Short mmCIF file of C-alpha atoms in Angstrom, two decimals:
data_model
loop_
_atom_site.label_atom_id
_atom_site.label_comp_id
_atom_site.label_asym_id
_atom_site.label_seq_id
_atom_site.Cartn_x
_atom_site.Cartn_y
_atom_site.Cartn_z
CA UNK A 703 -6.50 -16.05 16.04
CA UNK A 704 -9.93 -17.50 15.15
CA UNK A 705 -10.10 -21.20 14.30
CA UNK A 706 -12.05 -20.21 11.17
CA UNK A 707 -8.90 -18.94 9.46
CA UNK A 708 -5.22 -19.81 9.51
CA UNK A 709 -2.19 -17.60 8.97
CA UNK A 710 1.28 -18.81 8.03
CA UNK A 711 4.40 -17.23 6.62
CA UNK A 712 6.54 -18.52 3.75
CA UNK A 713 9.66 -16.41 3.22
CA UNK A 714 8.25 -12.85 3.13
CA UNK A 715 4.74 -13.94 2.10
CA UNK A 716 1.79 -14.18 4.49
CA UNK A 717 -0.76 -16.85 3.51
CA UNK A 718 -4.22 -16.34 4.99
CA UNK A 719 -6.61 -19.26 4.52
CA UNK A 720 -10.33 -19.41 5.25
CA UNK A 721 -10.76 -22.71 7.11
CA UNK A 722 -14.47 -23.53 6.77
CA UNK A 723 -14.54 -26.19 4.06
CA UNK A 724 -17.79 -27.67 5.43
CA UNK A 725 -19.42 -24.35 4.45
CA UNK A 726 -17.35 -23.97 1.27
CA UNK A 727 -15.57 -21.24 3.23
CA UNK A 728 -18.64 -19.05 3.55
CA UNK A 729 -17.96 -16.14 5.90
CA UNK A 730 -19.84 -15.71 9.15
CA UNK A 731 -19.31 -12.87 11.62
CA UNK A 732 -16.34 -14.40 13.51
CA UNK A 733 -14.63 -15.21 10.21
CA UNK A 734 -15.12 -11.68 8.92
CA UNK A 735 -13.65 -10.26 12.10
CA UNK A 736 -10.72 -12.69 11.98
CA UNK A 737 -9.95 -11.78 8.35
CA UNK A 738 -9.89 -8.07 9.18
CA UNK A 739 -7.51 -8.69 12.08
CA UNK A 740 -5.27 -10.96 10.01
CA UNK A 741 -4.88 -8.48 7.15
CA UNK A 742 -4.28 -5.58 9.51
CA UNK A 743 -1.60 -7.70 11.14
CA UNK A 744 -0.03 -8.44 7.76
CA UNK A 745 0.01 -4.75 6.82
CA UNK A 746 1.81 -3.87 10.04
CA UNK A 747 4.33 -6.72 9.78
CA UNK A 748 7.68 -5.47 8.51
CA UNK A 749 8.72 -9.07 7.81
CA UNK A 750 6.01 -9.57 5.14
CA UNK A 751 5.80 -7.89 1.73
CA UNK A 752 2.90 -9.71 0.03
CA UNK A 753 -0.16 -11.61 1.25
CA UNK A 754 -2.13 -14.42 -0.36
CA UNK A 755 -5.79 -15.05 0.41
CA UNK A 756 -7.10 -18.56 -0.26
CA UNK A 757 -9.60 -21.11 1.00
CA UNK A 758 -9.29 -24.62 2.37
CA UNK A 759 -10.72 -27.79 0.87
CA UNK A 760 -10.87 -26.85 -2.79
CA UNK A 761 -13.12 -23.79 -2.42
CA UNK A 762 -12.12 -20.15 -2.30
CA UNK A 763 -15.26 -18.70 -0.74
CA UNK A 764 -18.99 -19.21 -1.37
CA UNK A 765 -19.88 -15.79 0.03
CA UNK A 766 -21.67 -14.87 3.22
CA UNK A 767 -22.80 -17.72 5.45
CA UNK A 768 -26.53 -17.60 4.68
CA UNK A 769 -27.25 -20.34 7.22
CA UNK A 770 -25.80 -18.11 9.93
CA UNK A 771 -27.86 -15.17 8.67
CA UNK A 772 -31.02 -17.28 8.58
CA UNK A 773 -30.32 -18.36 12.16
CA UNK A 774 -30.29 -14.75 13.29
CA UNK A 775 -26.65 -13.69 13.04
CA UNK A 776 -26.51 -9.92 12.64
CA UNK A 777 -23.62 -8.42 10.69
CA UNK A 778 -23.44 -4.63 10.80
CA UNK A 779 -23.82 -3.00 7.39
CA UNK A 780 -22.73 0.59 7.96
CA UNK A 781 -21.18 3.21 5.67
CA UNK A 782 -18.30 4.02 7.99
CA UNK A 783 -15.51 2.09 9.66
CA UNK A 784 -13.26 -0.81 8.73
CA UNK A 785 -15.82 -3.60 9.14
CA UNK A 786 -17.41 -5.09 6.04
CA UNK A 787 -19.67 -8.15 6.03
CA UNK A 788 -17.06 -10.26 4.21
CA UNK A 789 -14.22 -8.91 6.33
CA UNK A 790 -11.33 -6.89 4.88
CA UNK A 791 -12.94 -5.42 1.75
CA UNK A 792 -12.89 -1.84 3.06
CA UNK A 793 -9.26 -1.98 4.09
CA UNK A 794 -6.73 -0.17 1.94
CA UNK A 795 -3.50 -1.93 2.69
CA UNK A 796 -0.05 -0.56 1.92
CA UNK A 797 1.08 -3.89 0.40
CA UNK A 798 -0.37 -6.16 -2.30
CA UNK A 799 -2.65 -9.15 -1.84
CA UNK A 800 -3.07 -12.04 -4.29
CA UNK A 801 -6.16 -14.27 -4.38
CA UNK A 802 -5.44 -17.96 -4.99
CA UNK A 803 -8.78 -19.33 -6.19
CA UNK A 804 -9.90 -22.92 -6.51
CA UNK A 805 -13.56 -23.87 -6.90
CA UNK A 806 -16.21 -21.22 -6.19
CA UNK A 807 -15.44 -17.57 -5.63
CA UNK A 808 -19.03 -16.43 -5.75
CA UNK A 809 -21.30 -13.80 -4.23
CA UNK A 810 -19.37 -12.19 -1.37
CA UNK A 811 -16.50 -14.54 -2.16
CA UNK A 812 -16.21 -12.85 -5.54
CA UNK A 813 -16.16 -9.50 -3.75
CA UNK A 814 -13.28 -10.75 -1.62
CA UNK A 815 -11.42 -11.74 -4.79
CA UNK A 816 -12.12 -8.31 -6.34
CA UNK A 817 -10.57 -6.66 -3.28
CA UNK A 818 -7.29 -8.45 -3.97
CA UNK A 819 -4.76 -6.89 -6.35
CA UNK A 820 -4.23 -10.02 -8.44
CA UNK A 821 -6.33 -13.17 -8.92
CA UNK A 822 -4.93 -16.61 -9.85
CA UNK A 823 -7.54 -19.29 -10.56
CA UNK A 824 -7.63 -23.01 -11.14
CA UNK A 825 -9.15 -24.02 -14.46
CA UNK A 826 -12.37 -25.28 -12.86
CA UNK A 827 -12.91 -22.19 -10.69
CA UNK A 828 -16.27 -20.44 -10.92
CA UNK A 829 -17.08 -16.81 -10.20
CA UNK A 830 -20.39 -15.01 -10.24
CA UNK A 831 -22.90 -12.86 -8.36
CA UNK A 832 -24.76 -15.93 -7.08
CA UNK A 833 -26.36 -13.88 -4.29
CA UNK A 834 -28.67 -12.48 -6.99
CA UNK A 835 -30.87 -15.55 -6.48
CA UNK A 836 -31.41 -14.91 -2.77
CA UNK A 837 -31.96 -11.18 -2.47
CA UNK A 838 -28.57 -10.62 -0.87
CA UNK A 839 -27.01 -7.30 -1.95
CA UNK A 840 -23.45 -6.54 -2.91
CA UNK A 841 -22.23 -4.55 0.09
CA UNK A 842 -18.50 -5.38 -0.04
CA UNK A 843 -17.80 -2.89 -2.85
CA UNK A 844 -18.61 -5.33 -5.66
CA UNK A 845 -20.72 -2.74 -7.50
CA UNK A 846 -17.70 -0.41 -7.44
CA UNK A 847 -14.75 -2.71 -8.07
CA UNK A 848 -16.28 -4.97 -10.73
CA UNK A 849 -17.05 -2.14 -13.22
CA UNK A 850 -13.58 -0.67 -12.65
CA UNK A 851 -12.03 -4.02 -13.42
CA UNK A 852 -14.00 -5.23 -16.45
CA UNK A 853 -16.02 -2.22 -17.60
CA UNK A 854 -19.56 -1.15 -16.79
CA UNK A 855 -21.29 -3.07 -19.58
CA UNK A 856 -19.85 -6.47 -18.68
CA UNK A 857 -20.16 -5.77 -14.96
CA UNK A 858 -23.82 -4.82 -15.26
CA UNK A 859 -24.61 -8.03 -17.11
CA UNK A 860 -22.95 -10.16 -14.44
CA UNK A 861 -24.57 -8.19 -11.60
CA UNK A 862 -28.06 -8.35 -13.10
CA UNK A 863 -28.04 -11.98 -14.24
CA UNK A 864 -25.92 -13.54 -11.50
CA UNK A 865 -24.73 -16.12 -14.01
CA UNK A 866 -21.64 -18.26 -13.47
CA UNK A 867 -18.36 -17.20 -15.05
CA UNK A 868 -15.78 -19.89 -15.76
CA UNK A 869 -12.06 -19.32 -15.44
CA UNK A 870 -11.34 -18.96 -19.16
CA UNK A 871 -14.05 -16.33 -19.64
CA UNK A 872 -12.94 -14.59 -16.46
CA UNK A 873 -9.42 -14.35 -17.87
CA UNK A 874 -10.67 -13.15 -21.27
CA UNK A 875 -12.61 -10.23 -19.74
CA UNK A 876 -9.87 -9.27 -17.28
CA UNK A 877 -11.62 -10.55 -14.19
CA UNK A 878 -8.68 -12.80 -13.27
CA UNK A 879 -4.95 -12.42 -13.82
CA UNK A 880 -3.89 -15.98 -14.57
CA UNK A 881 -5.51 -19.41 -15.10
CA UNK A 882 -3.58 -22.51 -14.06
CA UNK A 883 -4.28 -26.21 -13.73
CA UNK A 884 -6.59 -27.20 -10.91
CA UNK A 885 -4.80 -27.42 -7.60
CA UNK A 886 -1.97 -25.10 -8.68
CA UNK A 887 -3.47 -21.71 -7.81
CA UNK A 888 -1.76 -21.37 -4.43
CA UNK A 889 1.66 -22.49 -5.69
CA UNK A 890 1.40 -20.09 -8.64
CA UNK A 891 0.26 -17.24 -6.40
CA UNK A 892 3.23 -17.96 -4.12
CA UNK A 893 5.59 -17.85 -7.11
CA UNK A 894 4.17 -14.47 -8.15
CA UNK A 895 4.33 -13.21 -4.56
CA UNK A 896 7.99 -14.15 -4.27
CA UNK A 897 8.73 -12.25 -7.48
CA UNK A 898 7.02 -9.16 -6.02
CA UNK A 899 9.01 -9.53 -2.79
CA UNK A 900 12.22 -9.38 -4.82
CA UNK A 901 11.49 -5.88 -6.16
CA UNK A 902 12.43 -2.62 -4.42
CA UNK A 903 9.39 -2.22 -2.20
CA UNK A 904 8.94 1.54 -1.90
CA UNK A 905 8.46 2.12 -5.63
CA UNK A 906 6.08 -0.83 -6.04
CA UNK A 907 3.96 0.07 -3.04
CA UNK A 908 3.71 3.76 -3.89
CA UNK A 909 2.81 3.08 -7.53
CA UNK A 910 0.14 0.61 -6.35
CA UNK A 911 -1.34 3.15 -3.94
CA UNK A 912 -1.41 5.83 -6.64
CA UNK A 913 -3.52 3.50 -8.78
CA UNK A 914 -5.96 2.85 -5.94
CA UNK A 915 -6.18 6.46 -4.80
CA UNK A 916 -6.76 8.13 -8.16
CA UNK A 917 -10.41 7.09 -8.36
CA UNK A 918 -11.38 9.47 -5.58
CA UNK A 919 -9.42 12.42 -7.01
CA UNK A 920 -9.80 14.95 -9.78
CA UNK A 921 -7.35 14.56 -12.66
CA UNK A 922 -5.19 17.42 -11.35
CA UNK A 923 -5.18 15.98 -7.85
CA UNK A 924 -4.41 12.49 -9.18
CA UNK A 925 -1.39 13.88 -11.04
CA UNK A 926 -0.23 15.68 -7.90
CA UNK A 927 -0.73 12.49 -5.87
CA UNK A 928 1.31 10.40 -8.32
CA UNK A 929 4.12 12.92 -8.09
CA UNK A 930 3.87 12.99 -4.28
CA UNK A 931 4.14 9.22 -4.04
CA UNK A 932 6.94 9.19 -6.60
CA UNK A 933 8.91 11.69 -4.57
CA UNK A 934 8.52 9.49 -1.49
CA UNK A 935 10.08 6.65 -3.48
CA UNK A 936 12.92 8.84 -4.73
CA UNK A 937 13.57 10.08 -1.19
CA UNK A 938 13.82 6.48 0.02
CA UNK A 939 17.02 6.02 -2.01
CA UNK A 940 15.62 3.19 -4.12
CA UNK A 941 15.73 5.15 -7.36
CA UNK A 942 19.39 6.12 -7.21
CA UNK A 943 20.29 2.62 -5.97
CA UNK A 944 18.44 1.04 -8.89
CA UNK A 945 19.98 3.45 -11.39
CA UNK A 946 23.42 2.58 -10.04
CA UNK A 947 22.72 -1.13 -10.46
CA UNK A 948 21.57 -0.54 -14.03
CA UNK A 949 24.67 1.48 -14.81
CA UNK A 950 26.70 -1.44 -13.49
CA UNK A 951 25.08 -3.82 -15.98
CA UNK A 952 22.04 -5.17 -14.14
CA UNK A 953 18.68 -5.56 -15.91
CA UNK A 954 19.93 -5.12 -19.46
CA UNK A 955 17.65 -6.25 -22.32
CA UNK A 956 14.68 -6.56 -19.94
CA UNK A 957 16.32 -9.08 -17.62
CA UNK A 958 14.93 -9.25 -14.09
CA UNK A 959 18.09 -10.92 -12.76
#
């Protein structure tokens, strides 16, 4: 594993940390490659149900390492394949990922956060398309995911102006899932991850994939795909097992116990 990231496991949660605090966790080519490998490893690991992506030293990620680019580092920017300049942003994993954000999640770092399923931020976190100032394009699906998440009008304003977005505004427009006190993003993300691990996994994963897949389908095909994934869940035995638990008294009045 590259020294630019670290990977550890807590219960059934994989925590992947960008370890370049001297660069505010900006991503160079080795880091991008290491992130892709780490998330592929997580997706194939039957012992892990949820991943968390975070950054060391009080920063999530300041985007691409522009110093490396200026020094001649060449990252491929191609329409095909798994590689993306920020790392895993083209991967469609079978399991959820939570971003635990402290400090800046800007430029390509914001695109990394958008790739995650959920985003937990410290109160002082900042997001924004800061690459607007330097002629660096969004090539990690930011122009696709941001409008889907917050609507085209708001997304266009952020993409064109590149202005900073604080945590409270980000929460108000649906850009982040939860705002917590500074320093608590990782612990909160871990708490959420553990709650997701406790659910029957087939239903959760198939419902998640149906959400992600429907964008590339017609309405009729999206309906058929939802049914297909639902039938996979039913065939797994989770549905009848859960119904039996409910009939026995579990989960009454909205309880998750």
